[in-house]
Short mmCIF file of C-alpha atoms and ligand atoms in Angstrom, two decimals:
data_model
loop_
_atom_site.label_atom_id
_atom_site.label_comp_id
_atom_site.label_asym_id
_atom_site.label_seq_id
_atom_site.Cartn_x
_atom_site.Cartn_y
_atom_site.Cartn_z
CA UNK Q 862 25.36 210.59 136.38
CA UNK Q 863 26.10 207.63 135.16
CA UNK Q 864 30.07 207.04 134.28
CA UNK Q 865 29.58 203.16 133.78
CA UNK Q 866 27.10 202.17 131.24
CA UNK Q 867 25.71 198.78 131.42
CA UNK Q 868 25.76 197.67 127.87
CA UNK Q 869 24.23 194.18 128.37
CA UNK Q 870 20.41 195.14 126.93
CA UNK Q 871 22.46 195.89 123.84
CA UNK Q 872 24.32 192.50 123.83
CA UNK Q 873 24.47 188.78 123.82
CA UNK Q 874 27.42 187.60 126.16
CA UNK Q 875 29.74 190.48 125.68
CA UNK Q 876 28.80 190.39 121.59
CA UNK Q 877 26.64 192.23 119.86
CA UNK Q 878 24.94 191.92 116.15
CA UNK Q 879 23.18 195.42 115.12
CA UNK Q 880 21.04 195.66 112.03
CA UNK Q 881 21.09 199.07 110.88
CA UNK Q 882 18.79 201.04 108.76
CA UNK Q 883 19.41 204.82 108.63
CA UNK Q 884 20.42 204.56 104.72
CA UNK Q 885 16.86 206.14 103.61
CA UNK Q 886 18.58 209.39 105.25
CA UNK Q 887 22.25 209.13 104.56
CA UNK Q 888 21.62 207.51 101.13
CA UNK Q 889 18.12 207.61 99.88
CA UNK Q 890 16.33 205.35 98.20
CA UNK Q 891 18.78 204.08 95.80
CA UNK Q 892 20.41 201.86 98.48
CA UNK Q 893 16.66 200.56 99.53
CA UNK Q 894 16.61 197.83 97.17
CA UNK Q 895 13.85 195.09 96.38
CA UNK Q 896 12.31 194.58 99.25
CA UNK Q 897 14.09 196.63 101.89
CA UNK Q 898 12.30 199.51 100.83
CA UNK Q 899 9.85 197.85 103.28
CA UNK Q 900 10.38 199.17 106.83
CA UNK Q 901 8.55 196.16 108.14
CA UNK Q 902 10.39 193.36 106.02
CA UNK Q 903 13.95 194.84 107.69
CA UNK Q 904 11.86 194.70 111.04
CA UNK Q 905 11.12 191.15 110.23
CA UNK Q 906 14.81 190.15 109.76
CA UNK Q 907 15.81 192.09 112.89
CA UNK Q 908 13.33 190.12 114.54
CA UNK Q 909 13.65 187.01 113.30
CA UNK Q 910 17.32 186.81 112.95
CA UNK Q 911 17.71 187.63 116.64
CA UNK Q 912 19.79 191.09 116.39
CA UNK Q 913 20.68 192.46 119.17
CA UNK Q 914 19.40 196.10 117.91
CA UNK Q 915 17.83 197.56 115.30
CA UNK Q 916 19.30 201.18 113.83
CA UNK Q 917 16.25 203.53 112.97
CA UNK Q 918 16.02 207.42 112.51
CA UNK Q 919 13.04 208.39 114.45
CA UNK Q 920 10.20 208.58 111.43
CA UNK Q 921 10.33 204.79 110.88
CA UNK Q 922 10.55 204.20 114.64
CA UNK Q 923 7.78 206.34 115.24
CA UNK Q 924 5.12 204.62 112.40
CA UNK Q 925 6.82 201.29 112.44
CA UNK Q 926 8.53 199.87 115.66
CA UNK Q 927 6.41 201.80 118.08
CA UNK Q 928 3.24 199.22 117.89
CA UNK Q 929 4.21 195.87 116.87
CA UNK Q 930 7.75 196.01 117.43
CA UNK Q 931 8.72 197.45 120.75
CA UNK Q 932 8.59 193.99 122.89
CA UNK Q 933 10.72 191.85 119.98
CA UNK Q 934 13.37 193.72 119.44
CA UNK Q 935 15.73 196.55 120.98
CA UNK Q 936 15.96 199.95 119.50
CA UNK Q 937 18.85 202.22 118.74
CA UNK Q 938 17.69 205.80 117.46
CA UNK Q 939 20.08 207.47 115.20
CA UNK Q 940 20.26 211.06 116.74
CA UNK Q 941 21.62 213.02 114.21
CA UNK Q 942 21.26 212.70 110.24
CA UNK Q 943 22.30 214.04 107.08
CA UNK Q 944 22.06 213.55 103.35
CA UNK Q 945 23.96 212.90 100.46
CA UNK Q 946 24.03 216.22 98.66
CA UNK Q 947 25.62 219.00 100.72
CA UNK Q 948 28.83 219.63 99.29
CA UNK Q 949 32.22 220.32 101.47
CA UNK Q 950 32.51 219.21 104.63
CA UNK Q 951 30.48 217.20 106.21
CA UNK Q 952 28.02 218.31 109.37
CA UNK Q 953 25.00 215.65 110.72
CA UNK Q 954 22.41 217.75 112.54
CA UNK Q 955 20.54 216.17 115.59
CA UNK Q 956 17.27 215.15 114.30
CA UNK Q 957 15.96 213.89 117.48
CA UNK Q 958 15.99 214.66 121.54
CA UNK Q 959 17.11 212.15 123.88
CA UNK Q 960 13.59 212.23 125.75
CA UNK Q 961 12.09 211.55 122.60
CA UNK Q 962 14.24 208.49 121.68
CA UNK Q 963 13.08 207.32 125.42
CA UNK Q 964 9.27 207.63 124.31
CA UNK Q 965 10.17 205.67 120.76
CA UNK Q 966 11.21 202.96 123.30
CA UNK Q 967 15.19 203.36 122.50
CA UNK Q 968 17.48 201.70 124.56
CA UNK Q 969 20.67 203.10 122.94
CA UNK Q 970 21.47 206.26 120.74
CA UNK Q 971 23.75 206.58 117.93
CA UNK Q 972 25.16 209.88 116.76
CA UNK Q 973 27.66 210.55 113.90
CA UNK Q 974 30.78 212.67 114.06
CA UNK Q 975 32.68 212.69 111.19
CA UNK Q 976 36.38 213.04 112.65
CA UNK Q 977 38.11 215.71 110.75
CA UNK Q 978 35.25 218.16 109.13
CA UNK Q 979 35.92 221.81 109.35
CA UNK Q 980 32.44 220.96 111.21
CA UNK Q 981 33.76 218.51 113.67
CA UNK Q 982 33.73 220.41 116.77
CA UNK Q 983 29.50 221.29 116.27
CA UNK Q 984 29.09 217.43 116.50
CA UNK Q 985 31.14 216.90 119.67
CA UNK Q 986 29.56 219.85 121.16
CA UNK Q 987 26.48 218.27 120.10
CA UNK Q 988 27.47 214.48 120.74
CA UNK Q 989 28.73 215.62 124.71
CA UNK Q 990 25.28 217.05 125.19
CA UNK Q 991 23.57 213.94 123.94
CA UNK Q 992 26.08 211.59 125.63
CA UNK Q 993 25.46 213.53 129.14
CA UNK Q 994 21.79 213.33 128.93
CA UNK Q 995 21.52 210.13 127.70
CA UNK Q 996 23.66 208.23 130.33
CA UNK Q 997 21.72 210.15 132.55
CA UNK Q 998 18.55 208.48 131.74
CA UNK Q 999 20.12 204.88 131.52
CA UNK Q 1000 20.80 205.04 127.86
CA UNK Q 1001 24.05 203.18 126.04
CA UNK Q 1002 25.84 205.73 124.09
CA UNK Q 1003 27.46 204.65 120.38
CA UNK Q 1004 29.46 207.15 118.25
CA UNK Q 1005 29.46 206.37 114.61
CA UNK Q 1006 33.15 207.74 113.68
CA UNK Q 1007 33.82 208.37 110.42
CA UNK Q 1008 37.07 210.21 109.03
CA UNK Q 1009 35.55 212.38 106.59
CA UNK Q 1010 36.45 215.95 104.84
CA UNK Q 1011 39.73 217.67 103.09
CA UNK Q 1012 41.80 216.66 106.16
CA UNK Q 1013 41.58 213.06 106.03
CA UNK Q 1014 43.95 212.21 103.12
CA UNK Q 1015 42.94 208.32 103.65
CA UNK Q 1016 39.76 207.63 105.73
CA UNK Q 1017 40.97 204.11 106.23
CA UNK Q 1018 44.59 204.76 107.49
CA UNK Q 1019 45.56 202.77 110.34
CA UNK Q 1020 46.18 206.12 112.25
CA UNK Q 1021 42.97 207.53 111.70
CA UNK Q 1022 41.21 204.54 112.30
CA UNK Q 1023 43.03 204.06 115.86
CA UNK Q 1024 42.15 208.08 116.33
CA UNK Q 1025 38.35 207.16 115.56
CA UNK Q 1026 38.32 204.99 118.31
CA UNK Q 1027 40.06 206.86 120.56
CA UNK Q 1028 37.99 209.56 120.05
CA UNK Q 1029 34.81 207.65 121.01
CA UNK Q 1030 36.38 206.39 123.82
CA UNK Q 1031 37.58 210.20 125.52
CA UNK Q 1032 33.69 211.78 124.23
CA UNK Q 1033 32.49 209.09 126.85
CA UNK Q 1034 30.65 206.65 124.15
CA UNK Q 1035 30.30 203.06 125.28
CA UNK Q 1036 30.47 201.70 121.33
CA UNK Q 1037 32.42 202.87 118.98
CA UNK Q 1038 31.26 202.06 115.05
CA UNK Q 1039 34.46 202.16 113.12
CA UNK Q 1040 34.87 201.34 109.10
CA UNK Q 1041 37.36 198.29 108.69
CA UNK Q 1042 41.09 199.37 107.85
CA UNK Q 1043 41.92 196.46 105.82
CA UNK Q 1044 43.70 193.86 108.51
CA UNK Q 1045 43.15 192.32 112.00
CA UNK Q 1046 46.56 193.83 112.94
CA UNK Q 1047 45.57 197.35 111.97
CA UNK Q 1048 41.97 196.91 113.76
CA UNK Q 1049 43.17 195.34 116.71
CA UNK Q 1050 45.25 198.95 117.26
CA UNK Q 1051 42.32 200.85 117.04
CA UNK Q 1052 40.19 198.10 119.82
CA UNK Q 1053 42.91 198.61 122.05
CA UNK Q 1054 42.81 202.76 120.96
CA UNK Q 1055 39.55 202.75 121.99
CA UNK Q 1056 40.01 201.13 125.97
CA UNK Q 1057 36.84 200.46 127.84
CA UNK Q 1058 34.63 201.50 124.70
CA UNK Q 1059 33.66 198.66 122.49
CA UNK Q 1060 34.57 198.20 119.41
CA UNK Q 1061 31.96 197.61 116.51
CA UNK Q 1062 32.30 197.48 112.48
CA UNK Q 1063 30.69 199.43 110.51
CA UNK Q 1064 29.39 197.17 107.86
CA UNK Q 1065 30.05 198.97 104.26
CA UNK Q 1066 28.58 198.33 100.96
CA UNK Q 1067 27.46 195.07 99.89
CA UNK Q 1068 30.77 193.00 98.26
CA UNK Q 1069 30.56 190.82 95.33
CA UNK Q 1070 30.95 188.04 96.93
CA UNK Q 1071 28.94 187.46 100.73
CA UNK Q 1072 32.12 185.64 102.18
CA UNK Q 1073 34.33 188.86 101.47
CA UNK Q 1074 32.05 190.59 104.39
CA UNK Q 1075 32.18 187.23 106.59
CA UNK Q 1076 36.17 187.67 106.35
CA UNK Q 1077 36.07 191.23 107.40
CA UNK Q 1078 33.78 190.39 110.37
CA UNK Q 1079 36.03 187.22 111.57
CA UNK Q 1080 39.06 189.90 111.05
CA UNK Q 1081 37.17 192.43 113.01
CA UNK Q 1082 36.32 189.49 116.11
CA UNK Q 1083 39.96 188.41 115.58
CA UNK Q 1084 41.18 191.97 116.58
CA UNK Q 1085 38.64 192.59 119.69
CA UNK Q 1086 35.90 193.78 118.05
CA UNK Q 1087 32.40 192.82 120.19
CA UNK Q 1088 30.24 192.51 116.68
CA UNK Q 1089 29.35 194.30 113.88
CA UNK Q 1090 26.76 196.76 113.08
CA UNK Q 1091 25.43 195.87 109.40
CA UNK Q 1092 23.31 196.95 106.62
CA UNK Q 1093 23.39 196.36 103.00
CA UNK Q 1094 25.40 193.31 103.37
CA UNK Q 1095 22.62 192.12 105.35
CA UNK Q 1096 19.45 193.21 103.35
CA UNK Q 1097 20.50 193.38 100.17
CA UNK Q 1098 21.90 190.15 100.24
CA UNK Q 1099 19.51 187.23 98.64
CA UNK Q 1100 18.90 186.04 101.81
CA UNK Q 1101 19.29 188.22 104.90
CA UNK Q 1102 18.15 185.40 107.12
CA UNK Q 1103 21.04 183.24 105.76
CA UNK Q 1104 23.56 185.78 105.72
CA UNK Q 1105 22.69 186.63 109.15
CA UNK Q 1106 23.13 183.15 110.40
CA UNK Q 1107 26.92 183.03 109.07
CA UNK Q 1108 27.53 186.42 110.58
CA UNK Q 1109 26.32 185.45 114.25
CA UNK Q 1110 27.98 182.19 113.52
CA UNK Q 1111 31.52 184.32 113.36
CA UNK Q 1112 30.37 186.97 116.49
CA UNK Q 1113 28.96 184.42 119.01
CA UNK Q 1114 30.96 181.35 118.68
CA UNK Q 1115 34.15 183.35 118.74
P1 LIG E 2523 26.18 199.53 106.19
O1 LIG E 2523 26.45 198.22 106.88
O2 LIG E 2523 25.13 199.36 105.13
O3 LIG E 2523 27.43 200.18 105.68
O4 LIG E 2523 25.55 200.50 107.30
C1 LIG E 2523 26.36 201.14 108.27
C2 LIG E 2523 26.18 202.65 108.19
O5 LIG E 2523 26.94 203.31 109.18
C3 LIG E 2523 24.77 203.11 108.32
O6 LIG E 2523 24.38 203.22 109.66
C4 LIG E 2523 24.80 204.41 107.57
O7 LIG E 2523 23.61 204.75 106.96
C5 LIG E 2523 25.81 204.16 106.50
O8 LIG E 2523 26.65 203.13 106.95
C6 LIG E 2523 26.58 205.42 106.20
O9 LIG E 2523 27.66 205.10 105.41
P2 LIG E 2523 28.57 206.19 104.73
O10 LIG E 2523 28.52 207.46 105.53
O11 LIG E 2523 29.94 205.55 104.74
O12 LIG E 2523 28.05 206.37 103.36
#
């Protein structure tokens, strides 16, 4: 078993820029806009915008990544999935096995618990399964934790955004992806909440304006984040390759 993951196939000198794309599952097709219904033309910006990872549910990774992508660009399989309709609390079911994720050519899983669902303790049952196995076989382990259900009066509280972190750090992950609280001061509680597990932000929607995002992600660096994790401000931006440049900018040089 291994207790000390070696995180440095998922990152650049300690940093780390993920590209993620599990919205055709969490979202649908509504957030898939323009051109990024296009599997390959995300694949493309992963790729050429040197990410460190790109986030795929197994489908895409199976029909897309497997041939032409698997020697450009790092793979993180989303393990667990759900979409926008059930009502109530919300539950993510594993969607794919850890062995499976190996054949796709991962080099990382990502599950989501949602901290605070009258569900939550089926995905830590489920996550410490997947966690176990997965370091194991040499995989790096990130928990997506999101406060979510009639618990969590405000998702973005300082407290429960320290307690997200925290709780990817004692379910063994070695990244947490955390949403942004609203300051460096109140992120910087939840890096140091979350130890030896890295810190990443969970990108959001796409804001008006790109350099609303750019502020969140120096914020996020400022308070001991390693990088970001990013979607729709990415892709649905005019142009990804741009607004990735300004990103990394942020991430590597600080
Ligand atoms: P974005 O940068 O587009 O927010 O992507 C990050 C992410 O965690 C995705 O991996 C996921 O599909 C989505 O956000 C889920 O967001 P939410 O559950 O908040 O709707």
């Amino acid at each position: 078993m291994k207790f000390f993951m070696d995180i440095s196939k998922l990152t650049t000198n300690g940093k780390a820029i993920y590209l993620a794309y599990d919205h055709g599952v969490e979202h649908g097709p509504v957030d898939l806009v323009g051109k990024s219904i296009d599997p390959n033309y995300i694949l493309e910006i992963a790729v050429n915008g040197g990410y460190n990872a790109v986030v795929l549910q197994k489908g895409i990774a199976e029909k897309y990544y497997l041939e032409e992508y698997r020697e450009k660009i790092p793979l993180i399989i989303k393990m667990n999935g759900k979409t926008r309709f059930p009502a109530g609390d919300p539950i993510s079911s594993q969607v794919c096995s850890v062995d499976e994720a190996i054949e796709l050519g991962a080099s990382g899983v990502g599950y989501t618990i949602y901290l605070g669902s009258e569900h939550e303790s089926e995905m830590l049952k489920e996550f410490s399964k997947i966690e176990e196995e997965a370091h194991n076989k040499n995989l790096v382990v990130l928990a997506w934790v999101y406060p979510r259900g009639k618990a969590i009066k405000d998702e973005t509280s300082p407290e429960i955004t320290a307690y997200s972190a925290r709780l990817a750090l004692e379910m063994g992950a070695d990244i947490a992806k955390i949403k942004y609280c609203g300051s460096t001061e109140c992120f910087k509680k939840a890096v140091e909440a979350a130890g030896k597990t890295k810190v990443v932000l969970s990108g959001g929607p796409k804001t008006e304006k790109p350099e609303e995002f750019l502020e969140t992600v120096k914020s996020v660096m400022d308070a001991g984040a390693i990088g970001v994790a990013v979607g729709r401000n990415v892709w649905q931006s005019a142009d990804p390759l741009a607004m990735t440049e300004k990103i990394k900018k942020i991430i590597f040089n600080n």
